[in-house]
mmCIF file of C-alpha atoms and ligand atoms in Angstrom:
data_model
loop_
_atom_site.group_PDB
_atom_site.id
_atom_site.type_symbol
_atom_site.label_atom_id
_atom_site.label_comp_id
_atom_site.label_asym_id
_atom_site.label_seq_id
_atom_site.Cartn_x
_atom_site.Cartn_y
_atom_site.Cartn_z
ATOM 1 C CA MET A 1 -15.571 -130.601 50.730
ATOM 2 C CA SER A 2 -16.723 -133.852 52.193
ATOM 3 C CA ALA A 3 -15.800 -136.984 50.340
ATOM 4 C CA ARG A 4 -19.311 -137.987 50.832
ATOM 5 C CA LYS A 5 -21.077 -135.149 49.031
ATOM 6 C CA PRO A 6 -24.704 -136.176 48.030
ATOM 7 C CA PHE A 7 -24.820 -137.963 44.658
ATOM 8 C CA VAL A 8 -27.965 -138.202 42.498
ATOM 9 C CA ALA A 9 -27.396 -140.673 39.565
ATOM 10 C CA GLY A 10 -29.940 -141.354 36.858
ATOM 11 C CA ASN A 11 -29.589 -144.740 35.196
ATOM 12 C CA TRP A 12 -31.642 -144.497 31.987
ATOM 13 C CA LYS A 13 -31.221 -148.230 31.164
ATOM 14 C CA MET A 14 -32.471 -149.203 27.687
ATOM 15 C CA ASN A 15 -34.923 -146.225 27.522
ATOM 16 C CA LEU A 16 -35.335 -142.952 25.642
ATOM 17 C CA GLU A 17 -34.274 -142.046 22.135
ATOM 18 C CA ARG A 18 -31.754 -139.524 20.892
ATOM 19 C CA LYS A 19 -34.073 -136.447 21.126
ATOM 20 C CA THR A 20 -35.636 -137.247 24.460
ATOM 21 C CA ALA A 21 -32.311 -138.155 25.977
ATOM 22 C CA LEU A 22 -30.761 -134.909 24.877
ATOM 23 C CA GLY A 23 -33.691 -132.894 26.071
ATOM 24 C CA LEU A 24 -33.617 -134.604 29.443
ATOM 25 C CA ALA A 25 -29.873 -134.026 29.850
ATOM 26 C CA LEU A 26 -30.371 -130.377 29.084
ATOM 27 C CA ALA A 27 -33.249 -130.084 31.577
ATOM 28 C CA VAL A 28 -31.040 -131.729 34.244
ATOM 29 C CA ARG A 29 -28.062 -129.423 33.303
ATOM 30 C CA ASP A 30 -30.205 -126.358 33.676
ATOM 31 C CA ALA A 31 -31.746 -127.441 36.981
ATOM 32 C CA VAL A 32 -28.343 -128.202 38.551
ATOM 33 C CA GLY A 33 -26.859 -124.985 37.261
ATOM 34 C CA ARG A 34 -23.870 -124.011 39.454
ATOM 35 C CA ARG A 35 -25.067 -125.949 42.466
ATOM 36 C CA GLU A 36 -21.998 -127.203 44.422
ATOM 37 C CA ASP A 37 -23.820 -129.115 47.142
ATOM 38 C CA VAL A 38 -24.711 -132.130 45.027
ATOM 39 C CA ASP A 39 -23.021 -134.261 42.418
ATOM 40 C CA VAL A 40 -25.273 -135.354 39.577
ATOM 41 C CA ALA A 41 -24.670 -137.838 36.736
ATOM 42 C CA VAL A 42 -26.711 -139.363 33.996
ATOM 43 C CA PHE A 43 -26.200 -142.755 32.429
ATOM 44 C CA PRO A 44 -27.634 -142.846 28.861
ATOM 45 C CA PRO A 45 -27.538 -145.860 26.558
ATOM 46 C CA PHE A 46 -24.120 -146.312 24.894
ATOM 47 C CA VAL A 47 -25.149 -144.884 21.551
ATOM 48 C CA TYR A 48 -26.291 -141.612 22.976
ATOM 49 C CA LEU A 49 -23.308 -141.162 25.346
ATOM 50 C CA ASP A 50 -21.185 -139.081 22.997
ATOM 51 C CA GLU A 51 -23.977 -136.599 22.190
ATOM 52 C CA VAL A 52 -25.197 -136.321 25.828
ATOM 53 C CA ALA A 53 -21.593 -135.766 27.073
ATOM 54 C CA ARG A 54 -21.074 -133.016 24.643
ATOM 55 C CA ALA A 55 -24.257 -131.323 25.653
ATOM 56 C CA LEU A 56 -23.261 -131.539 29.300
ATOM 57 C CA ALA A 57 -19.631 -130.361 28.728
ATOM 58 C CA GLY A 58 -18.801 -127.452 30.902
ATOM 59 C CA SER A 59 -21.729 -128.070 33.225
ATOM 60 C CA ARG A 60 -21.706 -129.702 36.706
ATOM 61 C CA VAL A 61 -23.568 -132.783 35.419
ATOM 62 C CA ARG A 62 -21.428 -135.804 34.646
ATOM 63 C CA CYS A 63 -22.167 -138.462 32.113
ATOM 64 C CA GLY A 64 -21.494 -142.120 32.514
ATOM 65 C CA ALA A 65 -22.006 -145.552 30.951
ATOM 66 C CA GLN A 66 -24.191 -148.395 32.219
ATOM 67 C CA ASN A 67 -21.678 -151.040 31.737
ATOM 68 C CA CYS A 68 -18.198 -151.663 30.282
ATOM 69 C CA SER A 69 -15.958 -154.486 29.119
ATOM 70 C CA ASP A 70 -13.462 -156.221 31.375
ATOM 71 C CA GLU A 71 -11.049 -156.320 28.441
ATOM 72 C CA PRO A 72 -9.068 -153.249 27.290
ATOM 73 C CA SER A 73 -9.501 -153.991 23.495
ATOM 74 C CA GLY A 74 -9.694 -156.750 20.997
ATOM 75 C CA ALA A 75 -11.958 -159.454 19.470
ATOM 76 C CA PHE A 76 -15.022 -158.990 21.929
ATOM 77 C CA THR A 77 -17.985 -158.549 19.668
ATOM 78 C CA GLY A 78 -20.517 -156.243 21.042
ATOM 79 C CA GLU A 79 -18.369 -155.063 23.966
ATOM 80 C CA ILE A 80 -17.350 -151.441 24.762
ATOM 81 C CA ALA A 81 -13.932 -150.763 26.314
ATOM 82 C CA PRO A 82 -13.417 -148.311 29.142
ATOM 83 C CA ALA A 83 -10.934 -146.298 27.052
ATOM 84 C CA MET A 84 -13.726 -145.805 24.480
ATOM 85 C CA LEU A 85 -16.086 -144.537 27.098
ATOM 86 C CA VAL A 86 -13.520 -142.035 28.252
ATOM 87 C CA ASP A 87 -12.899 -141.073 24.560
ATOM 88 C CA VAL A 88 -16.547 -139.979 24.171
ATOM 89 C CA GLY A 89 -16.679 -138.143 27.393
ATOM 90 C CA ALA A 90 -17.766 -140.505 30.035
ATOM 91 C CA THR A 91 -16.448 -139.968 33.564
ATOM 92 C CA HIS A 92 -18.384 -142.682 35.347
ATOM 93 C CA VAL A 93 -19.468 -146.281 34.721
ATOM 94 C CA ILE A 94 -22.048 -148.441 36.491
ATOM 95 C CA VAL A 95 -20.611 -151.904 37.241
ATOM 96 C CA GLY A 96 -22.416 -154.988 38.590
ATOM 97 C CA HIS A 97 -25.944 -153.695 38.226
ATOM 98 C CA SER A 98 -28.359 -156.409 39.272
ATOM 99 C CA GLU A 99 -29.834 -156.551 35.756
ATOM 100 C CA ARG A 100 -26.241 -157.434 34.507
ATOM 101 C CA ARG A 101 -25.749 -159.881 37.361
ATOM 102 C CA HIS A 102 -29.104 -161.577 37.063
ATOM 103 C CA LEU A 103 -30.248 -161.239 33.416
ATOM 104 C CA TYR A 104 -26.786 -161.610 31.883
ATOM 105 C CA GLY A 105 -25.136 -163.866 34.328
ATOM 106 C CA GLU A 106 -22.257 -161.551 35.401
ATOM 107 C CA GLY A 107 -20.511 -162.956 38.404
ATOM 108 C CA SER A 108 -18.588 -160.956 41.074
ATOM 109 C CA GLU A 109 -15.138 -161.872 39.683
ATOM 110 C CA LEU A 110 -16.106 -160.377 36.252
ATOM 111 C CA VAL A 111 -17.615 -157.309 38.085
ATOM 112 C CA GLY A 112 -14.251 -156.978 39.944
ATOM 113 C CA ARG A 113 -12.230 -157.033 36.817
ATOM 114 C CA LYS A 114 -14.517 -154.311 35.256
ATOM 115 C CA VAL A 115 -14.021 -152.140 38.377
ATOM 116 C CA GLN A 116 -10.300 -152.464 38.068
ATOM 117 C CA LEU A 117 -10.136 -151.799 34.341
ATOM 118 C CA ALA A 118 -12.427 -148.824 34.665
ATOM 119 C CA LEU A 119 -10.152 -147.369 37.343
ATOM 120 C CA GLU A 120 -7.063 -148.034 35.186
ATOM 121 C CA HIS A 121 -8.562 -146.061 32.374
ATOM 122 C CA GLY A 122 -9.649 -143.108 34.482
ATOM 123 C CA LEU A 123 -13.328 -143.878 34.934
ATOM 124 C CA SER A 124 -15.033 -143.618 38.338
ATOM 125 C CA PRO A 125 -17.043 -146.899 38.855
ATOM 126 C CA ILE A 126 -20.299 -147.177 40.676
ATOM 127 C CA LEU A 127 -20.186 -150.681 42.034
ATOM 128 C CA CYS A 128 -23.734 -152.117 42.665
ATOM 129 C CA VAL A 129 -24.528 -154.779 45.204
ATOM 130 C CA GLY A 130 -27.846 -156.176 46.344
ATOM 131 C CA GLU A 131 -29.703 -159.285 47.407
ATOM 132 C CA THR A 132 -32.722 -160.977 45.800
ATOM 133 C CA LEU A 133 -35.926 -161.410 47.770
ATOM 134 C CA GLU A 134 -35.238 -165.097 48.236
ATOM 135 C CA GLU A 135 -31.864 -164.310 49.683
ATOM 136 C CA ARG A 136 -33.350 -161.673 52.012
ATOM 137 C CA ASP A 137 -36.065 -164.167 53.198
ATOM 138 C CA ALA A 138 -33.393 -166.713 53.816
ATOM 139 C CA ARG A 139 -31.516 -164.066 55.946
ATOM 140 C CA ARG A 140 -28.591 -164.156 53.555
ATOM 141 C CA THR A 141 -28.499 -160.312 52.810
ATOM 142 C CA GLU A 142 -25.328 -159.650 54.631
ATOM 143 C CA SER A 143 -23.340 -162.601 53.278
ATOM 144 C CA VAL A 144 -24.509 -161.835 49.683
ATOM 145 C CA VAL A 145 -23.742 -158.135 49.659
ATOM 146 C CA GLY A 146 -20.608 -158.654 51.711
ATOM 147 C CA GLU A 147 -19.197 -161.085 49.132
ATOM 148 C CA GLN A 148 -20.294 -158.924 46.137
ATOM 149 C CA LEU A 149 -18.478 -155.974 47.772
ATOM 150 C CA ALA A 150 -15.252 -157.926 48.729
ATOM 151 C CA ARG A 151 -14.998 -159.520 45.172
ATOM 152 C CA GLY A 152 -15.908 -156.341 43.383
ATOM 153 C CA LEU A 153 -13.264 -154.497 45.169
ATOM 154 C CA ALA A 154 -10.638 -157.029 45.014
ATOM 155 C CA GLY A 155 -7.504 -155.203 43.635
ATOM 156 C CA VAL A 156 -8.758 -151.701 44.490
ATOM 157 C CA ASP A 157 -6.457 -149.851 46.919
ATOM 158 C CA GLY A 158 -7.801 -147.605 49.699
ATOM 159 C CA ARG A 159 -6.945 -144.353 47.918
ATOM 160 C CA ALA A 160 -8.815 -145.353 44.764
ATOM 161 C CA LEU A 161 -11.714 -146.503 46.893
ATOM 162 C CA GLN A 162 -12.163 -143.193 48.607
ATOM 163 C CA THR A 163 -11.437 -140.853 45.800
ATOM 164 C CA ARG A 164 -12.858 -142.671 42.754
ATOM 165 C CA VAL A 165 -15.274 -145.500 43.715
ATOM 166 C CA THR A 166 -18.963 -145.111 44.596
ATOM 167 C CA LEU A 167 -20.931 -147.976 45.991
ATOM 168 C CA ALA A 168 -24.702 -148.541 45.468
ATOM 169 C CA TYR A 169 -26.859 -150.788 47.588
ATOM 170 C CA GLU A 170 -29.698 -151.940 45.388
ATOM 171 C CA PRO A 171 -31.924 -154.606 46.823
ATOM 172 C CA VAL A 172 -33.021 -156.611 43.625
ATOM 173 C CA TRP A 173 -36.592 -156.826 44.994
ATOM 174 C CA ALA A 174 -36.901 -153.080 45.091
ATOM 175 C CA ILE A 175 -35.697 -152.350 41.469
ATOM 176 C CA GLY A 176 -38.439 -151.349 39.159
ATOM 177 C CA THR A 177 -40.999 -152.868 41.454
ATOM 178 C CA GLY A 178 -42.300 -149.765 43.212
ATOM 179 C CA ARG A 179 -41.424 -151.503 46.452
ATOM 180 C CA THR A 180 -38.707 -149.452 48.160
ATOM 181 C CA ALA A 181 -36.605 -150.628 51.076
ATOM 182 C CA THR A 182 -37.734 -148.874 54.178
ATOM 183 C CA PRO A 183 -35.308 -146.252 55.575
ATOM 184 C CA ALA A 184 -34.522 -148.746 58.362
ATOM 185 C CA GLN A 185 -33.771 -151.480 55.883
ATOM 186 C CA ALA A 186 -31.516 -149.337 53.837
ATOM 187 C CA GLY A 187 -29.818 -147.963 56.935
ATOM 188 C CA GLU A 188 -29.028 -151.487 58.245
ATOM 189 C CA VAL A 189 -27.424 -152.648 55.025
ATOM 190 C CA HIS A 190 -25.503 -149.360 54.406
ATOM 191 C CA ALA A 191 -24.106 -149.707 57.997
ATOM 192 C CA TYR A 192 -23.217 -153.346 57.317
ATOM 193 C CA LEU A 193 -21.420 -152.427 54.096
ATOM 194 C CA ARG A 194 -19.494 -149.705 55.793
ATOM 195 C CA GLY A 195 -18.367 -152.215 58.433
ATOM 196 C CA VAL A 196 -17.187 -154.535 55.720
ATOM 197 C CA LEU A 197 -15.241 -151.683 54.174
ATOM 198 C CA ALA A 198 -13.566 -150.989 57.566
ATOM 199 C CA GLY A 199 -12.534 -154.628 57.679
ATOM 200 C CA LEU A 200 -11.307 -154.723 54.165
ATOM 201 C CA TYR A 201 -9.504 -151.346 54.393
ATOM 202 C CA ASN A 202 -9.748 -149.321 57.665
ATOM 203 C CA GLU A 203 -12.173 -147.021 59.492
ATOM 204 C CA PRO A 204 -11.241 -143.754 57.636
ATOM 205 C CA ALA A 205 -11.553 -145.411 54.272
ATOM 206 C CA ALA A 206 -15.025 -146.776 55.257
ATOM 207 C CA GLU A 207 -16.085 -143.326 56.505
ATOM 208 C CA ASN A 208 -14.959 -141.598 53.326
ATOM 209 C CA THR A 209 -16.654 -143.899 50.842
ATOM 210 C CA ARG A 210 -19.846 -142.820 49.301
ATOM 211 C CA ILE A 211 -22.694 -145.443 49.366
ATOM 212 C CA LEU A 212 -25.862 -144.766 47.346
ATOM 213 C CA TYR A 213 -29.281 -146.415 47.762
ATOM 214 C CA GLY A 214 -31.146 -147.610 44.674
ATOM 215 C CA GLY A 215 -34.505 -149.295 44.068
ATOM 216 C CA SER A 216 -37.796 -147.392 43.361
ATOM 217 C CA VAL A 217 -36.497 -144.031 44.435
ATOM 218 C CA LYS A 218 -39.076 -141.383 43.687
ATOM 219 C CA PRO A 219 -39.761 -137.735 44.487
ATOM 220 C CA ASP A 220 -42.023 -138.729 47.308
ATOM 221 C CA ASN A 221 -39.523 -141.031 49.108
ATOM 222 C CA VAL A 222 -36.141 -139.371 48.307
ATOM 223 C CA ARG A 223 -36.127 -137.319 51.417
ATOM 224 C CA ALA A 224 -36.745 -140.114 53.827
ATOM 225 C CA LEU A 225 -34.077 -142.235 52.146
ATOM 226 C CA MET A 226 -31.526 -139.431 51.986
ATOM 227 C CA ALA A 227 -32.114 -138.662 55.685
ATOM 228 C CA VAL A 228 -30.926 -142.117 56.691
ATOM 229 C CA ARG A 229 -27.495 -142.042 58.192
ATOM 230 C CA GLY A 230 -25.013 -143.688 55.793
ATOM 231 C CA VAL A 231 -27.114 -143.068 52.687
ATOM 232 C CA ASP A 232 -25.050 -140.606 50.649
ATOM 233 C CA GLY A 233 -27.195 -140.444 47.461
ATOM 234 C CA VAL A 234 -29.405 -142.271 45.155
ATOM 235 C CA LEU A 235 -29.153 -144.297 42.039
ATOM 236 C CA VAL A 236 -32.457 -143.932 40.145
ATOM 237 C CA GLY A 237 -33.967 -145.823 37.286
ATOM 238 C CA GLY A 238 -37.602 -145.166 36.380
ATOM 239 C CA ALA A 239 -37.914 -141.747 38.004
ATOM 240 C CA SER A 240 -34.875 -140.534 36.148
ATOM 241 C CA LEU A 241 -36.559 -140.787 32.831
ATOM 242 C CA LYS A 242 -38.556 -137.604 32.853
ATOM 243 C CA PRO A 243 -37.742 -134.058 34.084
ATOM 244 C CA GLU A 244 -41.047 -134.072 36.132
ATOM 245 C CA THR A 245 -39.750 -136.931 38.253
ATOM 246 C CA PHE A 246 -35.950 -136.477 38.006
ATOM 247 C CA LEU A 247 -35.616 -132.784 38.917
ATOM 248 C CA PRO A 248 -37.617 -133.030 42.095
ATOM 249 C CA LEU A 249 -35.072 -135.659 43.278
ATOM 250 C CA LEU A 250 -32.531 -132.747 43.463
ATOM 251 C CA GLU A 251 -34.611 -131.347 46.300
ATOM 252 C CA PHE A 252 -33.693 -134.135 48.730
ATOM 253 C CA ARG A 253 -33.153 -132.012 51.847
HETATM 254 P P1 PGA B 1 -35.626 -148.150 39.670
HETATM 255 O O1 PGA B 1 -34.201 -148.597 39.212
HETATM 256 O O2 PGA B 1 -35.366 -146.689 40.298
HETATM 257 O O3 PGA B 1 -36.420 -148.081 38.389
HETATM 258 O O4 PGA B 1 -36.119 -149.042 40.665
HETATM 259 C C1 PGA B 1 -33.063 -148.467 40.077
HETATM 260 C C2 PGA B 1 -31.838 -149.043 39.463
HETATM 261 O O5 PGA B 1 -31.964 -150.032 38.749
HETATM 262 O O6 PGA B 1 -30.762 -148.424 39.533
#
């Protein structure tokens, strides 16, 4: 099986409630069934993780957290340790989402420590990178995402990169705005990121690492984005909140 199997990930952010989260998880589970040609994961709010992970146990749908602490345990009020996430059934964790970086001031060093700690505790991190509109207009996209990538992966060896880490390119200006990157824009940045990986590691490592696109992905644009060379899947916010818009994303071919 290719290391770059298509991956559809639903980031529910701070949405849904216990009942709707559970109902949605079950709808995704039933739609995925025994399909082997796609990896699917949902990322509920922390407080519903345990219950959603239980509901998905034994299915092909994975459950992950939207964030984690960079500390293993201790006096860190309000934080959640990677080991706790594993304890309640999470297999994945989103790290460095632009909302964490821009609304909560998370820098790339902190993001890198989270990636490392997540790996140490057996979680598969999805490391997000992306430029703001201002940075894109100033032609700084490559330097911004390149630096986020290098710092986020500091301390990650090539084997962990290829087998456990997923990257996500999420232009900040496309998140929750209805303004998707064009396939050409996504393709350019994905190719650039893969080049950075080849430099940080080597060509095979770059070729084996999955890179998702995120930012206003919807049923009507998922096919065009998934058809882009180098786009291995999608990280979806808004459209992942209802079965009517989430399930059609699985028909990306
Ligand atoms: P969106 O969010 O699909 O609502 O734009 C994407 C994300 O933040 O991962």
